[in-house]
Amino acid sequence: MQVETGTMKMDKTMSGWINGLIGVLIFSGSLPATRVAVADFDPVFLTTARAAIAGILALGLLLAFRQKRPERGDLISLAVVALSVVVGFPLLTALALKHVTSAHSIVFIGLLPLATAIFGVLRGGERPRLAFWLFSCLGSALVAGFAMTHGFDASPLGDLLMLAAIIICGLGYAEGAALSRRLGGWQVISWALVLALPIMAALTFGTMPASLAQTGGPAWFGLGYVSLFSMLIGFVFWYRGLAQGGIAAVGQLQLLQPFFGLLLASMLLNEAVSWQMVAISAAVALCVAGAKHFAR
């Protein structure tokens, strides 16, 4: 019985890492897609529109599968998720991408695992070992060092917006993952989107441009991607992965996101990717193995 329990726990942990990796791959396209979209869309409109579109889809899913409404005690956690990952992170990154390239902003994602781990301790009750923090801090320090030597020469405002986005996103990831253990991964993001839907829908109409005739195809594609994949589908896998494999542990997979994102920025947007960016992304990726080993 003990061996069987250990095997089931190992399978669940592996499933968490697989789901988490799928979520990271989906999120890797978020910043390049946002960069494309803000070329024609106002950042505030883009933020509200993506949330409203995803909210309508989420409402349809909840109704189709006849999901039970969350308990009253879950509403505060859902509000935190909505304010952080539905509104805060998309808006702050969209504003930042008015000042910096997506390739530059992607490097900041290397700080997200540390933020997620910290909030995983505060909100999820996890207690990783000291060695885990050493690997996590090393990866984050590499990213922060790159930003300080290259980023602040480009746009201090853009970097500050990205840093704020990372902090609030870490909170939303940890809060949503803890709640997913009770409600389920796709249910958490769906209820959070529905909770924000009335306000996001009203703001979408209020901030809608007078004419959309000049909006190019790439901008519409960017809006579609961040609405469907970044705002909904990615979270289905991500929250499930965090809940199964641990917030702090699986959260370290985000160290791989800059590498995937830089490849997309280079291939799709023809943005310059320096060798320093590639070196930093590769270095922080190496920290994932060490952090994973000492996460529990």
PDB file of C-alpha atoms in Angstrom, residues 24-124:
ATOM      1  CA  VAL A  24       4.606  27.782 -19.989  1.00  0.00           C
ATOM      2  CA  LEU A  25       4.757  27.042 -23.716  1.00  0.00           C
ATOM      3  CA  ILE A  26       1.388  28.722 -24.200  1.00  0.00           C
ATOM      4  CA  PHE A  27       2.335  31.731 -22.072  1.00  0.00           C
ATOM      5  CA  SER A  28       5.585  32.124 -24.015  1.00  0.00           C
ATOM      6  CA  GLY A  29       3.625  33.588 -26.893  1.00  0.00           C
ATOM      7  CA  SER A  30       1.808  36.124 -24.711  1.00  0.00           C
ATOM      8  CA  LEU A  31       4.303  38.987 -24.759  1.00  0.00           C
ATOM      9  CA  PRO A  32       5.101  38.746 -28.497  1.00  0.00           C
ATOM     10  CA  ALA A  33       1.352  38.627 -29.216  1.00  0.00           C
ATOM     11  CA  THR A  34       0.764  41.610 -26.923  1.00  0.00           C
ATOM     12  CA  ARG A  35       3.567  43.516 -28.623  1.00  0.00           C
ATOM     13  CA  VAL A  36       1.873  42.951 -31.983  1.00  0.00           C
ATOM     14  CA  ALA A  37      -1.542  43.918 -30.648  1.00  0.00           C
ATOM     15  CA  VAL A  38      -0.506  47.197 -28.972  1.00  0.00           C
ATOM     16  CA  ALA A  39       0.841  48.405 -32.298  1.00  0.00           C
ATOM     17  CA  ASP A  40      -2.790  49.110 -33.300  1.00  0.00           C
ATOM     18  CA  PHE A  41      -4.768  48.779 -30.066  1.00  0.00           C
ATOM     19  CA  ASP A  42      -4.668  50.995 -26.992  1.00  0.00           C
ATOM     20  CA  PRO A  43      -3.204  49.030 -24.034  1.00  0.00           C
ATOM     21  CA  VAL A  44      -6.278  49.644 -21.847  1.00  0.00           C
ATOM     22  CA  PHE A  45      -8.655  48.504 -24.587  1.00  0.00           C
ATOM     23  CA  LEU A  46      -6.509  45.435 -25.242  1.00  0.00           C
ATOM     24  CA  THR A  47      -6.552  44.522 -21.540  1.00  0.00           C
ATOM     25  CA  THR A  48     -10.305  44.855 -21.160  1.00  0.00           C
ATOM     26  CA  ALA A  49     -11.130  43.254 -24.511  1.00  0.00           C
ATOM     27  CA  ARG A  50      -9.016  40.153 -23.891  1.00  0.00           C
ATOM     28  CA  ALA A  51     -10.583  39.697 -20.461  1.00  0.00           C
ATOM     29  CA  ALA A  52     -14.106  40.240 -21.784  1.00  0.00           C
ATOM     30  CA  ILE A  53     -13.671  37.768 -24.653  1.00  0.00           C
ATOM     31  CA  ALA A  54     -12.152  35.152 -22.366  1.00  0.00           C
ATOM     32  CA  GLY A  55     -14.854  35.844 -19.757  1.00  0.00           C
ATOM     33  CA  ILE A  56     -17.646  35.121 -22.230  1.00  0.00           C
ATOM     34  CA  LEU A  57     -15.966  31.861 -23.246  1.00  0.00           C
ATOM     35  CA  ALA A  58     -15.414  30.936 -19.584  1.00  0.00           C
ATOM     36  CA  LEU A  59     -19.067  31.603 -18.754  1.00  0.00           C
ATOM     37  CA  GLY A  60     -20.095  29.307 -21.593  1.00  0.00           C
ATOM     38  CA  LEU A  61     -17.836  26.530 -20.280  1.00  0.00           C
ATOM     39  CA  LEU A  62     -19.154  26.834 -16.727  1.00  0.00           C
ATOM     40  CA  LEU A  63     -22.741  26.688 -17.927  1.00  0.00           C
ATOM     41  CA  ALA A  64     -22.118  23.848 -20.367  1.00  0.00           C
ATOM     42  CA  PHE A  65     -20.498  21.671 -17.700  1.00  0.00           C
ATOM     43  CA  ARG A  66     -22.958  22.804 -14.999  1.00  0.00           C
ATOM     44  CA  GLN A  67     -20.270  23.768 -12.535  1.00  0.00           C
ATOM     45  CA  LYS A  68     -21.261  24.456  -8.939  1.00  0.00           C
ATOM     46  CA  ARG A  69     -20.872  28.046  -7.810  1.00  0.00           C
ATOM     47  CA  PRO A  70     -17.875  28.791  -5.563  1.00  0.00           C
ATOM     48  CA  GLU A  71     -18.424  29.042  -1.833  1.00  0.00           C
ATOM     49  CA  ARG A  72     -18.695  32.525  -0.351  1.00  0.00           C
ATOM     50  CA  GLY A  73     -15.317  32.039   1.330  1.00  0.00           C
ATOM     51  CA  ASP A  74     -13.675  31.525  -2.081  1.00  0.00           C
ATOM     52  CA  LEU A  75     -14.800  34.878  -3.475  1.00  0.00           C
ATOM     53  CA  ILE A  76     -11.930  36.864  -1.941  1.00  0.00           C
ATOM     54  CA  SER A  77      -9.351  34.495  -3.458  1.00  0.00           C
ATOM     55  CA  LEU A  78     -11.121  34.645  -6.811  1.00  0.00           C
ATOM     56  CA  ALA A  79     -11.094  38.447  -6.613  1.00  0.00           C
ATOM     57  CA  VAL A  80      -7.322  38.363  -6.005  1.00  0.00           C
ATOM     58  CA  VAL A  81      -6.882  36.120  -9.053  1.00  0.00           C
ATOM     59  CA  ALA A  82      -9.073  38.396 -11.158  1.00  0.00           C
ATOM     60  CA  LEU A  83      -7.280  41.591 -10.101  1.00  0.00           C
ATOM     61  CA  SER A  84      -3.828  40.099 -10.624  1.00  0.00           C
ATOM     62  CA  VAL A  85      -3.829  37.816 -13.666  1.00  0.00           C
ATOM     63  CA  VAL A  86      -7.011  38.983 -15.416  1.00  0.00           C
ATOM     64  CA  VAL A  87      -6.484  42.746 -15.034  1.00  0.00           C
ATOM     65  CA  GLY A  88      -3.160  43.679 -13.419  1.00  0.00           C
ATOM     66  CA  PHE A  89      -0.585  41.630 -15.318  1.00  0.00           C
ATOM     67  CA  PRO A  90      -2.130  42.110 -18.790  1.00  0.00           C
ATOM     68  CA  LEU A  91      -2.528  45.864 -18.284  1.00  0.00           C
ATOM     69  CA  LEU A  92       0.947  46.443 -16.846  1.00  0.00           C
ATOM     70  CA  THR A  93       2.649  44.387 -19.552  1.00  0.00           C
ATOM     71  CA  ALA A  94       0.644  46.085 -22.305  1.00  0.00           C
ATOM     72  CA  LEU A  95       1.707  49.491 -20.956  1.00  0.00           C
ATOM     73  CA  ALA A  96       5.317  48.307 -20.639  1.00  0.00           C
ATOM     74  CA  LEU A  97       5.365  47.077 -24.228  1.00  0.00           C
ATOM     75  CA  LYS A  98       4.683  50.622 -25.368  1.00  0.00           C
ATOM     76  CA  HIS A  99       8.207  51.415 -24.124  1.00  0.00           C
ATOM     77  CA  VAL A 100      10.236  48.204 -24.544  1.00  0.00           C
ATOM     78  CA  THR A 101      10.385  45.352 -27.043  1.00  0.00           C
ATOM     79  CA  SER A 102       8.857  41.968 -26.307  1.00  0.00           C
ATOM     80  CA  ALA A 103      12.342  40.411 -26.402  1.00  0.00           C
ATOM     81  CA  HIS A 104      13.441  42.801 -23.648  1.00  0.00           C
ATOM     82  CA  SER A 105      10.312  42.302 -21.542  1.00  0.00           C
ATOM     83  CA  ILE A 106      10.500  38.517 -21.804  1.00  0.00           C
ATOM     84  CA  VAL A 107      13.744  38.506 -19.848  1.00  0.00           C
ATOM     85  CA  PHE A 108      11.825  39.832 -16.828  1.00  0.00           C
ATOM     86  CA  ILE A 109       9.760  36.634 -16.834  1.00  0.00           C
ATOM     87  CA  GLY A 110      12.833  35.017 -15.318  1.00  0.00           C
ATOM     88  CA  LEU A 111      11.914  36.813 -12.079  1.00  0.00           C
ATOM     89  CA  LEU A 112       8.427  35.287 -12.018  1.00  0.00           C
ATOM     90  CA  PRO A 113       9.393  31.886 -10.537  1.00  0.00           C
ATOM     91  CA  LEU A 114      10.893  33.567  -7.481  1.00  0.00           C
ATOM     92  CA  ALA A 115       7.832  35.758  -7.023  1.00  0.00           C
ATOM     93  CA  THR A 116       5.560  32.725  -7.407  1.00  0.00           C
ATOM     94  CA  ALA A 117       7.612  30.719  -4.901  1.00  0.00           C
ATOM     95  CA  ILE A 118       7.522  33.520  -2.326  1.00  0.00           C
ATOM     96  CA  PHE A 119       3.750  33.843  -2.600  1.00  0.00           C
ATOM     97  CA  GLY A 120       3.513  30.033  -2.595  1.00  0.00           C
ATOM     98  CA  VAL A 121       5.015  30.126   0.891  1.00  0.00           C
ATOM     99  CA  LEU A 122       2.822  33.016   2.012  1.00  0.00           C
ATOM    100  CA  ARG A 123      -0.462  31.869   0.465  1.00  0.00           C
ATOM    101  CA  GLY A 124       0.017  28.157  -0.271  1.00  0.00           C
TER     102      GLY A 124
END
